[in-house]
PDB file of C-alpha atoms and ligand atoms in Angstrom:
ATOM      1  CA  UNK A   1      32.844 123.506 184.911  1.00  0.00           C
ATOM      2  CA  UNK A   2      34.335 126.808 183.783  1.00  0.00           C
ATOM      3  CA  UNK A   3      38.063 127.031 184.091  1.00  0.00           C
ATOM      4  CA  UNK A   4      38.995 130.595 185.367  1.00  0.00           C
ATOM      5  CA  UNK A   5      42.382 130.949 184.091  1.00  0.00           C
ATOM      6  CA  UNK A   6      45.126 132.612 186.417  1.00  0.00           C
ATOM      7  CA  UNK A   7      47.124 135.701 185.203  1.00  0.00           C
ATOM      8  CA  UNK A   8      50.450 133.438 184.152  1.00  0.00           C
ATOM      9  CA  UNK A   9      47.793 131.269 181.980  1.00  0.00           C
ATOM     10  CA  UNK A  10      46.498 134.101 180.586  1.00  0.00           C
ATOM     11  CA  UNK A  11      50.163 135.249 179.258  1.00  0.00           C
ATOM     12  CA  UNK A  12      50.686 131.714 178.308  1.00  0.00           C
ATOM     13  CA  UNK A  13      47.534 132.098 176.446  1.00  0.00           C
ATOM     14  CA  UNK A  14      48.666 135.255 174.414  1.00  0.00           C
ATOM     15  CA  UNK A  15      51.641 133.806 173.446  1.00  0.00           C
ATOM     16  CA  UNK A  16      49.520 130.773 171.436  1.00  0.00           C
ATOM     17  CA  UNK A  17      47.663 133.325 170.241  1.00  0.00           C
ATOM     18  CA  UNK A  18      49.741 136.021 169.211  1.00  0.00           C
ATOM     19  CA  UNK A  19      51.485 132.981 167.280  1.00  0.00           C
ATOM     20  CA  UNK A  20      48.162 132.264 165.281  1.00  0.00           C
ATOM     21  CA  UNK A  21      47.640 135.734 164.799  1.00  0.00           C
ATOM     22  CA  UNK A  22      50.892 136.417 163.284  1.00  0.00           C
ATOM     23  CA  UNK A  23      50.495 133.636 161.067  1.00  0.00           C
ATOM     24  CA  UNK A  24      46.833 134.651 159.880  1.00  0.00           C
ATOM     25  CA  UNK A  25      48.282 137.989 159.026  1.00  0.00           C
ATOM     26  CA  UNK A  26      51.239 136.014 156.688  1.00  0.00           C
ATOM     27  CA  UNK A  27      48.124 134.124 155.241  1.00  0.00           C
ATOM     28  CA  UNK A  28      46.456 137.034 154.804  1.00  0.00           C
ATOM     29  CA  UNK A  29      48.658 138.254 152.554  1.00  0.00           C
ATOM     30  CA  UNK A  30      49.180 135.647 150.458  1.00  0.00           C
ATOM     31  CA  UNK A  31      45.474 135.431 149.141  1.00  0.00           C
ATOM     32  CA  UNK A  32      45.354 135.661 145.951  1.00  0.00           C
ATOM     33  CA  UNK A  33      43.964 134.646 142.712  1.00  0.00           C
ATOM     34  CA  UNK A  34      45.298 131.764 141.899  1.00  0.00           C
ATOM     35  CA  UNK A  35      47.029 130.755 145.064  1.00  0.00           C
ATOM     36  CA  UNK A  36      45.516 127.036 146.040  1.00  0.00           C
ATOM     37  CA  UNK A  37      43.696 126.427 149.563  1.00  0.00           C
ATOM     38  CA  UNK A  38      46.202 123.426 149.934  1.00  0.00           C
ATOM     39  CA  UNK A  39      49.386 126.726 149.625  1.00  0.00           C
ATOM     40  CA  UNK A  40      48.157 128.225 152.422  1.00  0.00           C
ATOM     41  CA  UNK A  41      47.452 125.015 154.456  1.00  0.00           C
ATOM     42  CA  UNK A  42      50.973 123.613 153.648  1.00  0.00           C
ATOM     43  CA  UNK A  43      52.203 127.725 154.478  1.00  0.00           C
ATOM     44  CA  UNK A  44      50.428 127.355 158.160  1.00  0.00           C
ATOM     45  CA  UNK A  45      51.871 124.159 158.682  1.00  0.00           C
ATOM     46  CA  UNK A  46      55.232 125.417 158.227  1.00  0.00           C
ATOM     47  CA  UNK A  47      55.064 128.474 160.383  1.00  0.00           C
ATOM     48  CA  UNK A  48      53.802 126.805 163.111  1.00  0.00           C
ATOM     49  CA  UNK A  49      56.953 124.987 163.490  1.00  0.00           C
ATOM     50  CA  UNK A  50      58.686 126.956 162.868  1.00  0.00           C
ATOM     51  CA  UNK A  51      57.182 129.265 166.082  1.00  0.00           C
ATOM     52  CA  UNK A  52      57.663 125.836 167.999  1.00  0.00           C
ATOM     53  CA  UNK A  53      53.797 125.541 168.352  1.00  0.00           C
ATOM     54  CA  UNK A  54      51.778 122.736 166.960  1.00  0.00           C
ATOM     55  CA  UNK A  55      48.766 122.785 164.893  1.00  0.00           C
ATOM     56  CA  UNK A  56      45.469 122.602 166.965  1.00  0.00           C
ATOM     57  CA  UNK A  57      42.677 121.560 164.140  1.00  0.00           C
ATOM     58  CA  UNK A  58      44.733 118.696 162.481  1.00  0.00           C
ATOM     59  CA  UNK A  59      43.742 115.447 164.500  1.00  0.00           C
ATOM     60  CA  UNK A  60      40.759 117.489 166.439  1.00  0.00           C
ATOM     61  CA  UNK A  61      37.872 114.946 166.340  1.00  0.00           C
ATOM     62  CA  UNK A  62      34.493 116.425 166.463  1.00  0.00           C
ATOM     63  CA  UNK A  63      31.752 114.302 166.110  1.00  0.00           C
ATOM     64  CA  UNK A  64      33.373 111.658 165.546  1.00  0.00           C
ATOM     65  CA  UNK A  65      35.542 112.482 162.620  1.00  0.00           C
ATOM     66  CA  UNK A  66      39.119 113.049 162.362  1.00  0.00           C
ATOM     67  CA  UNK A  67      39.817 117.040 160.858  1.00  0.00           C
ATOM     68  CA  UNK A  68      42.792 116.466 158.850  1.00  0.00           C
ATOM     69  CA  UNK A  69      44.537 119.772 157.911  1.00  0.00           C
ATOM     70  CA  UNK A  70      46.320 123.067 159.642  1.00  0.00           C
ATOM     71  CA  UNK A  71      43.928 125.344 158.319  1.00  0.00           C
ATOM     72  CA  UNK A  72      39.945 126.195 157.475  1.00  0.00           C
ATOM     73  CA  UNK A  73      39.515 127.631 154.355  1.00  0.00           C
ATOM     74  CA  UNK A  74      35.638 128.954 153.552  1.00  0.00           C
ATOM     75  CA  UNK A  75      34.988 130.275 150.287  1.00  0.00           C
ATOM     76  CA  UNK A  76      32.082 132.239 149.339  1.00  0.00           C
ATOM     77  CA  UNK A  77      28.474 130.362 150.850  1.00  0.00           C
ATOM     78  CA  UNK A  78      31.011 128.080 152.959  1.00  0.00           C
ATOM     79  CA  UNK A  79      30.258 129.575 156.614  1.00  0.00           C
ATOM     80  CA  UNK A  80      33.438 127.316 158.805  1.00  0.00           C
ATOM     81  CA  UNK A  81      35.638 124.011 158.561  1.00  0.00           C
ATOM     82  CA  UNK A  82      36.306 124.104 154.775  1.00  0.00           C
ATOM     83  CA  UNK A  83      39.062 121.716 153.960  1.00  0.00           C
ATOM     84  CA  UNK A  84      41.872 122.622 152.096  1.00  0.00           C
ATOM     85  CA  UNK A  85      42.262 120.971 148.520  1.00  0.00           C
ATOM     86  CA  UNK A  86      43.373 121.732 144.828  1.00  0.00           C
ATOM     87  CA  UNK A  87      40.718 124.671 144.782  1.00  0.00           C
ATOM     88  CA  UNK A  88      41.648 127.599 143.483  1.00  0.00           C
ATOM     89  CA  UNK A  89      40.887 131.060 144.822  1.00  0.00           C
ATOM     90  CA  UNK A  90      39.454 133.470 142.383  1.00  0.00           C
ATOM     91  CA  UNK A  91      39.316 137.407 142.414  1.00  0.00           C
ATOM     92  CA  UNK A  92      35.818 138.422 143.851  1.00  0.00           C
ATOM     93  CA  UNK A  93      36.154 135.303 146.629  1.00  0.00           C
ATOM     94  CA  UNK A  94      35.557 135.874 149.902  1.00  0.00           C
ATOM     95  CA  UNK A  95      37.674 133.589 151.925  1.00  0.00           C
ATOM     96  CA  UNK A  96      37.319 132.445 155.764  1.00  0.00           C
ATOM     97  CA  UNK A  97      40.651 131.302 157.594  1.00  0.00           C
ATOM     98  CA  UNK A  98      40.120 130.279 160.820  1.00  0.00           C
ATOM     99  CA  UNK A  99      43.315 128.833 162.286  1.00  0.00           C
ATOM    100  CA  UNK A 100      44.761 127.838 165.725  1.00  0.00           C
ATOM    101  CA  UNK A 101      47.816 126.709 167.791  1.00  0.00           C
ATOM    102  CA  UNK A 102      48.973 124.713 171.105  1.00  0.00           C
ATOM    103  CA  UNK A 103      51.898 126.580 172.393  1.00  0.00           C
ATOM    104  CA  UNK A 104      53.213 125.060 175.819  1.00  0.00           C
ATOM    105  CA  UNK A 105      49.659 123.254 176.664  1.00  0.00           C
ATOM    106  CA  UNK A 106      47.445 125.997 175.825  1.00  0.00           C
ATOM    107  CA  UNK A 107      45.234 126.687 172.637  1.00  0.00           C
ATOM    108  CA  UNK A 108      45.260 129.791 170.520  1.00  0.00           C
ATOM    109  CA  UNK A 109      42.428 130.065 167.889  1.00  0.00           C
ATOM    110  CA  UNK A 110      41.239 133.236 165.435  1.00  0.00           C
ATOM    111  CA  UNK A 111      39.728 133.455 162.090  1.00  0.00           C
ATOM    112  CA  UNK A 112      39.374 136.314 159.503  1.00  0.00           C
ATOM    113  CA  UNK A 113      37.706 136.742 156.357  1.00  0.00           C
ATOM    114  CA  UNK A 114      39.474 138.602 153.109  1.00  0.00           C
ATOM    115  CA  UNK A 115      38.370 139.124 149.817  1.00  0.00           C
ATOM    116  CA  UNK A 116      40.702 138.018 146.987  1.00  0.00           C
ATOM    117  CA  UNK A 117      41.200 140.593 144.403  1.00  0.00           C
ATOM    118  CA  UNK A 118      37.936 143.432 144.305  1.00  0.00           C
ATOM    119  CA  UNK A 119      34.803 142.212 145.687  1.00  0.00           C
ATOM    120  CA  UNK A 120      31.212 142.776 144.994  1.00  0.00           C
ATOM    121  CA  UNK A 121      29.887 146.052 147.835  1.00  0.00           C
ATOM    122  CA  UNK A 122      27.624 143.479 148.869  1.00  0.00           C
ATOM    123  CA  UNK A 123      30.535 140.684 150.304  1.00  0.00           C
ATOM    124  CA  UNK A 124      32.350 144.194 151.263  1.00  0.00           C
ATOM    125  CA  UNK A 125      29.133 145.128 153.572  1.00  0.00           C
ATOM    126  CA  UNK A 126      29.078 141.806 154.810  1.00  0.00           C
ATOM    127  CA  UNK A 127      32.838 140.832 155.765  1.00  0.00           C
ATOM    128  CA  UNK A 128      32.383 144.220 157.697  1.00  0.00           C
ATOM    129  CA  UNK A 129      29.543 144.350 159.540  1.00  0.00           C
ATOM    130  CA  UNK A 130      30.595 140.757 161.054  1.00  0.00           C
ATOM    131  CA  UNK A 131      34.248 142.262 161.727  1.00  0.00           C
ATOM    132  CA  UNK A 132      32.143 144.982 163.374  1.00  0.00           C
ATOM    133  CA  UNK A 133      29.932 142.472 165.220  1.00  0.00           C
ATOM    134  CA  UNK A 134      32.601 140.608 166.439  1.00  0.00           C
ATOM    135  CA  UNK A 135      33.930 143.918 168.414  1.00  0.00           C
ATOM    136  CA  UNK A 136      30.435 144.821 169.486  1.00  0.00           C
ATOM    137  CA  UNK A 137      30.372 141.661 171.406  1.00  0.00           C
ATOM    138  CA  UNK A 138      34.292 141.826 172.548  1.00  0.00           C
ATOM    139  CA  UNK A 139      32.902 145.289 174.035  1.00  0.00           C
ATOM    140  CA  UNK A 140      30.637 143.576 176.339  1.00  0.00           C
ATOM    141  CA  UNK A 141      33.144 141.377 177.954  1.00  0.00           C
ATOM    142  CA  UNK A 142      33.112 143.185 181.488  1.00  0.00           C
ATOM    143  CA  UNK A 143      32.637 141.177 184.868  1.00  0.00           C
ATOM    144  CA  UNK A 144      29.189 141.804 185.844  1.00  0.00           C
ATOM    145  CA  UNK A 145      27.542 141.482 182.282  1.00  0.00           C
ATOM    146  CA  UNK A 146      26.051 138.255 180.609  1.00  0.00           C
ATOM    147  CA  UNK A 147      26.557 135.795 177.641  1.00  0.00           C
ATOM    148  CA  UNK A 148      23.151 137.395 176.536  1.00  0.00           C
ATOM    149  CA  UNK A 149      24.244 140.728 176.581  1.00  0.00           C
ATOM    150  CA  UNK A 150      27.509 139.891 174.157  1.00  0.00           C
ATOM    151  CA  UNK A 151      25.265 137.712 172.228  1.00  0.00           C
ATOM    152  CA  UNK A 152      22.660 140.634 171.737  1.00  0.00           C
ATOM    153  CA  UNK A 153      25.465 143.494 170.463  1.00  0.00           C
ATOM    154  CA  UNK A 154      26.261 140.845 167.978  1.00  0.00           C
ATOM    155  CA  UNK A 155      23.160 139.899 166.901  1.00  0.00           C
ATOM    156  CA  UNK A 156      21.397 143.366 166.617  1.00  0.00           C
ATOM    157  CA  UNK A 157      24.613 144.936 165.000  1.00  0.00           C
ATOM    158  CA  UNK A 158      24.166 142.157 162.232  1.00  0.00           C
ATOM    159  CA  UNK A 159      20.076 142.003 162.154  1.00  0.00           C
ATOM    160  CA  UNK A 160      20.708 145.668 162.148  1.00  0.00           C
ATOM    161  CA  UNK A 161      22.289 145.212 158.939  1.00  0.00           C
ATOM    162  CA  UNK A 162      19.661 142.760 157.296  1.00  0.00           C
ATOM    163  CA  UNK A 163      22.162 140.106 157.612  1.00  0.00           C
ATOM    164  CA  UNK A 164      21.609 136.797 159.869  1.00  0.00           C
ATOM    165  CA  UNK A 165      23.846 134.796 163.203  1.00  0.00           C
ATOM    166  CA  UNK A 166      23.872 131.179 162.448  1.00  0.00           C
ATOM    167  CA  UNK A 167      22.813 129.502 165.092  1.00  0.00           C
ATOM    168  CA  UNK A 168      24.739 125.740 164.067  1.00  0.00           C
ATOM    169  CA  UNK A 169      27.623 127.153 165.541  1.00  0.00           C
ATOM    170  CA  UNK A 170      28.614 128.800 168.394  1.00  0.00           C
ATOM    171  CA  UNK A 171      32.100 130.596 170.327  1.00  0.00           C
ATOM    172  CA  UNK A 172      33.427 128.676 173.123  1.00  0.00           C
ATOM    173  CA  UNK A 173      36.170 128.950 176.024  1.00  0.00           C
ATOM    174  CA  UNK A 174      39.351 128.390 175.479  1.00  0.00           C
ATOM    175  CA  UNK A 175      42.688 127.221 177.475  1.00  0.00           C
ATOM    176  CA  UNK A 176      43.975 123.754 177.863  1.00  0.00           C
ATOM    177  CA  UNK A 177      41.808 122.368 175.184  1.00  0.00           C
ATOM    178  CA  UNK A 178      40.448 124.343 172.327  1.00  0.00           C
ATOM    179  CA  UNK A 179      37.030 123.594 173.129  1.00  0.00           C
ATOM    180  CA  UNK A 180      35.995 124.397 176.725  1.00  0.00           C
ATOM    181  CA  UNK A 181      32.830 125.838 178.503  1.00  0.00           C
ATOM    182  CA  UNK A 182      30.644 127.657 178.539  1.00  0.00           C
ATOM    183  CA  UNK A 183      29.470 127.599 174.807  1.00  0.00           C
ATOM    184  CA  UNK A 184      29.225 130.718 173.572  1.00  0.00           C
ATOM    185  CA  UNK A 185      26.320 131.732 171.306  1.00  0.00           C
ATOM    186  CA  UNK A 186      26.216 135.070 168.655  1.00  0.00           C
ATOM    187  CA  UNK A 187      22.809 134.769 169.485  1.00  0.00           C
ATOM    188  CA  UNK A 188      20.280 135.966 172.612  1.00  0.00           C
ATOM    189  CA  UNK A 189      18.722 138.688 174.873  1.00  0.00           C
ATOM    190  CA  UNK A 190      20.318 141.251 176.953  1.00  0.00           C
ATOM    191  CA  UNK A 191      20.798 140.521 180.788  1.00  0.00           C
ATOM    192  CA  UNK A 192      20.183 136.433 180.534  1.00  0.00           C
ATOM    193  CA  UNK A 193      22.525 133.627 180.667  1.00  0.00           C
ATOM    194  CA  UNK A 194      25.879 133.273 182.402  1.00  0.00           C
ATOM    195  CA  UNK A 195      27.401 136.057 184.025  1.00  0.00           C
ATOM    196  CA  UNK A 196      30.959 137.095 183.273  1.00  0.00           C
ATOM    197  CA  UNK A 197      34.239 136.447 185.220  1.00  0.00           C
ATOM    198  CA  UNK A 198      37.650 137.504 185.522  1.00  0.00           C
ATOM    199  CA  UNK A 199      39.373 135.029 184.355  1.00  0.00           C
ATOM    200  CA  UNK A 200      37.416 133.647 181.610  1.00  0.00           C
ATOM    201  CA  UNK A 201      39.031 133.411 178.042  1.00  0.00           C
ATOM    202  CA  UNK A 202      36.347 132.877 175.624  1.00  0.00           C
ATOM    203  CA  UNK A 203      36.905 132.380 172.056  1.00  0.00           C
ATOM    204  CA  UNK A 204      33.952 134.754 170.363  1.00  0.00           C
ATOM    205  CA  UNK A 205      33.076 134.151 167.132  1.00  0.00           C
ATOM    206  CA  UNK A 206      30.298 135.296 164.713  1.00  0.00           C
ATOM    207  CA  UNK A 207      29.582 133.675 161.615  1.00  0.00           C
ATOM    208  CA  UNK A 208      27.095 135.757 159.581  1.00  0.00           C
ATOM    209  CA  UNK A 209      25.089 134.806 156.430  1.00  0.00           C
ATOM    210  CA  UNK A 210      24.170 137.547 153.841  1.00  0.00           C
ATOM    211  CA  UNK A 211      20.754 134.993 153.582  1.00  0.00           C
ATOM    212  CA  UNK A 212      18.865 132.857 155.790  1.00  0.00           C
ATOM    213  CA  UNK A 213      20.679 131.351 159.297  1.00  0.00           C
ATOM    214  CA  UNK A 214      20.386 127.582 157.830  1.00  0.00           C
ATOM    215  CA  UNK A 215      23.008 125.960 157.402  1.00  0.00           C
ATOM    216  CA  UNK A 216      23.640 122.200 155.197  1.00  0.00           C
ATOM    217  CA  UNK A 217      27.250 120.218 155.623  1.00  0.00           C
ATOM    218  CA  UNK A 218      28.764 118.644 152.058  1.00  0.00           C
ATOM    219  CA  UNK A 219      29.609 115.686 151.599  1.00  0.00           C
ATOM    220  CA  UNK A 220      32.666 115.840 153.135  1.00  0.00           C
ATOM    221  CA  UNK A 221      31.221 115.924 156.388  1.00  0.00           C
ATOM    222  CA  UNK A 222      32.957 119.037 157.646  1.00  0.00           C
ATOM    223  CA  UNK A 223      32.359 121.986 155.390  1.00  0.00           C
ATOM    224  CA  UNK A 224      29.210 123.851 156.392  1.00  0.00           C
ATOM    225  CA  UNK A 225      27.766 125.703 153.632  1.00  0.00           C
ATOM    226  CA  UNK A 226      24.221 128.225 153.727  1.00  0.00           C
ATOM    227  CA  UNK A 227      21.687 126.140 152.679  1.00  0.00           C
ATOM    228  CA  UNK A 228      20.380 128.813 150.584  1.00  0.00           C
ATOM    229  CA  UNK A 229      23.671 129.432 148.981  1.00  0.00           C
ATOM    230  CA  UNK A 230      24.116 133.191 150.422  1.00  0.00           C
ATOM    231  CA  UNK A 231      27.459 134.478 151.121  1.00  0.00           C
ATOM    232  CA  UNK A 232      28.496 134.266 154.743  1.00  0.00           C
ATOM    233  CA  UNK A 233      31.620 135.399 156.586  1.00  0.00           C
ATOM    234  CA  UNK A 234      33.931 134.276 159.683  1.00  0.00           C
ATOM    235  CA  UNK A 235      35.689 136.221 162.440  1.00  0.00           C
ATOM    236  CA  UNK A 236      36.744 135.218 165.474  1.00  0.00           C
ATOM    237  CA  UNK A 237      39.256 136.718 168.784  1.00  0.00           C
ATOM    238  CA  UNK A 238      40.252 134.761 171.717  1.00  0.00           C
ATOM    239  CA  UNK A 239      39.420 137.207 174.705  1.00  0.00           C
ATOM    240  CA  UNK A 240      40.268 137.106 177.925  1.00  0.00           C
ATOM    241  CA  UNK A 241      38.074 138.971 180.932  1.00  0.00           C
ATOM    242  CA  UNK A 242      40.075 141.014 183.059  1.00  0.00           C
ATOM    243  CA  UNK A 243      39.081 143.442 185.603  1.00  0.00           C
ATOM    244  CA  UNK A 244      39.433 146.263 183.462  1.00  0.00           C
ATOM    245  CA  UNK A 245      37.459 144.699 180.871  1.00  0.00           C
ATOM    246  CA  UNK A 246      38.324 142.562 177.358  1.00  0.00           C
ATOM    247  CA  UNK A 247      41.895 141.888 177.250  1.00  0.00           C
ATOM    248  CA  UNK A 248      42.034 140.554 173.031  1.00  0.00           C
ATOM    249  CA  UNK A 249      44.803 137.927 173.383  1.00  0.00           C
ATOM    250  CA  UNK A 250      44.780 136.934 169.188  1.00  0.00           C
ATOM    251  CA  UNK A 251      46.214 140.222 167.928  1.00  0.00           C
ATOM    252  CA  UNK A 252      49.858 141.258 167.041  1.00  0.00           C
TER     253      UNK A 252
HETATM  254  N1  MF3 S 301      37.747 127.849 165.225  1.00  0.00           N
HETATM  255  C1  MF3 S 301      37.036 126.618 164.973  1.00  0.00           C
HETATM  256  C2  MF3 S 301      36.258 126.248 166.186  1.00  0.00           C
HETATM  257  O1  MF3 S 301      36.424 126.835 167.205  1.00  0.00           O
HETATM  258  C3  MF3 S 301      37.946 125.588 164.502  1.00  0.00           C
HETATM  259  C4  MF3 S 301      37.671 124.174 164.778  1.00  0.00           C
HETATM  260  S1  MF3 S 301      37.994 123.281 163.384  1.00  0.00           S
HETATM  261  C5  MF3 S 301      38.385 121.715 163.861  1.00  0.00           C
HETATM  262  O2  MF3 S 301      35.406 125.383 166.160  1.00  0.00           O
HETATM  263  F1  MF3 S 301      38.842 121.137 162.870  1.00  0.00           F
HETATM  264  F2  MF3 S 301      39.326 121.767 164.757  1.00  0.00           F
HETATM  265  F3  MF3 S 301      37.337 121.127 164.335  1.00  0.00           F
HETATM  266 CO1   CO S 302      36.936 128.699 167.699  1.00  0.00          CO
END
């Protein structure tokens, strides 16, 4: 069942989300060489409280295991759910945060992906075309339209671009849990699959590997790597489908 979300939800939404955006953009800024993955963990930890919101991954159980941090931090050929630790970023990095909130019952969740320092053109092309993908698909999110038609602009803006959509993961509605249906796929063909709603708040969110769409998980369990060891970048909006189209509720 997809929950269509009333306007008050939908404000109740933004506010979670404006909260994780504000935060990513603090994060943001403190990326740096030399800075630890744990830093900005503890740092989104902090300013969720401090926004009276509580952190949405820490304690999520998918599959069975227990996430246990604020934050996702994905370095380089790490595609989503790296765990903070002692690691230390280094210039030419490209890191992933993907971070998210409940605020008053509901779920906020975004992601970005920054380069530490100067980057090679090549991470450059790629943490833009996937920014660019990302509002390619945002673009489709009029009542009337189809999953397949977001999941097209995504895919052909990145195929386009000799890049590739993993497939492992996929976007998702969001509201009172941070995981709701439909799934929502960066993958597809124009005019199939669900039709769009007002009302719905999906969660959209490509994750594009400079390589192959494969994808291993470490050891860990959680961190999901390109199996050929490609670069691959994160970016994700919560979006919510209005009559007059894409309403982006993660942005300050
Ligand atoms: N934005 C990610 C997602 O939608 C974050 C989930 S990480 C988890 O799947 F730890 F909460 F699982
Ligand atoms: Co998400």
């Amino acid at each position: 069942m997809i929950a269509l979300k009333s306007a008050r939800e939908i404000e109740i939404l933004r506010r979670a989300n404006v909260i994780v955006a504000e935060i990513l953009q603090e994060l943001k800024s403190r990326v740096a060489p030399g800075v630890t993955t744990l830093e900005l963990d503890e740092l989104a930890e902090e300013l969720t409280y401090k926004k009276k919101a509580q952190p949405a991954f820490k304690g999520y159980t998918m599959a069975g295991r227990v996430y246990p941090r604020t934050l996702c931090v994905s370095i380089n050929d790490e595609i989503v759910h790296g765990i903070p630790s002692d690691r230390v970023l280094r210039e030419g990095d490209i890191v992933g945060l993907d971070f998210g909130v409940i605020y008053e019952g509901y779920y906020g969740d975004s992601a970005v992906t920054v380069g530490v320092g100067k980057v090679s053109e090549e991470a450059l092309r790629l943490t833009r075309v996937t920014e660019e993908a990302l509002c390619k698909g945002i673009e489709q999110l009029h009542e009337g339209k189809r999953l397949g038609d977001l999941a097209w602009a995504i895919q052909s803006r990145v195929e386009g671009a000799g890049f590739s959509v993993v497939r492992a993961f996929v976007g998702h509605g969001i509201g009172r849990k941070l995981h709701e249906e439909p799934p929502v796929p960066n993958y597809g063909e124009p005019d199939r699959g669900l039709r769009l709603r007002e009302g719905m708040v999906l969660a959209i969110e490509p994750m594009v590997n400079a390589g192959g769409y494969e994808v291993a998980i470490k050891e860990d369990g959680w961190t999901a790597v390109t199996r050929d060891g490609s670069l691959s970048a994160h970016f994700e909006h919560s979006v919510a489908i209005t009559k007059n189209g894409p309403d982006i509720l993660s942005r300050v």
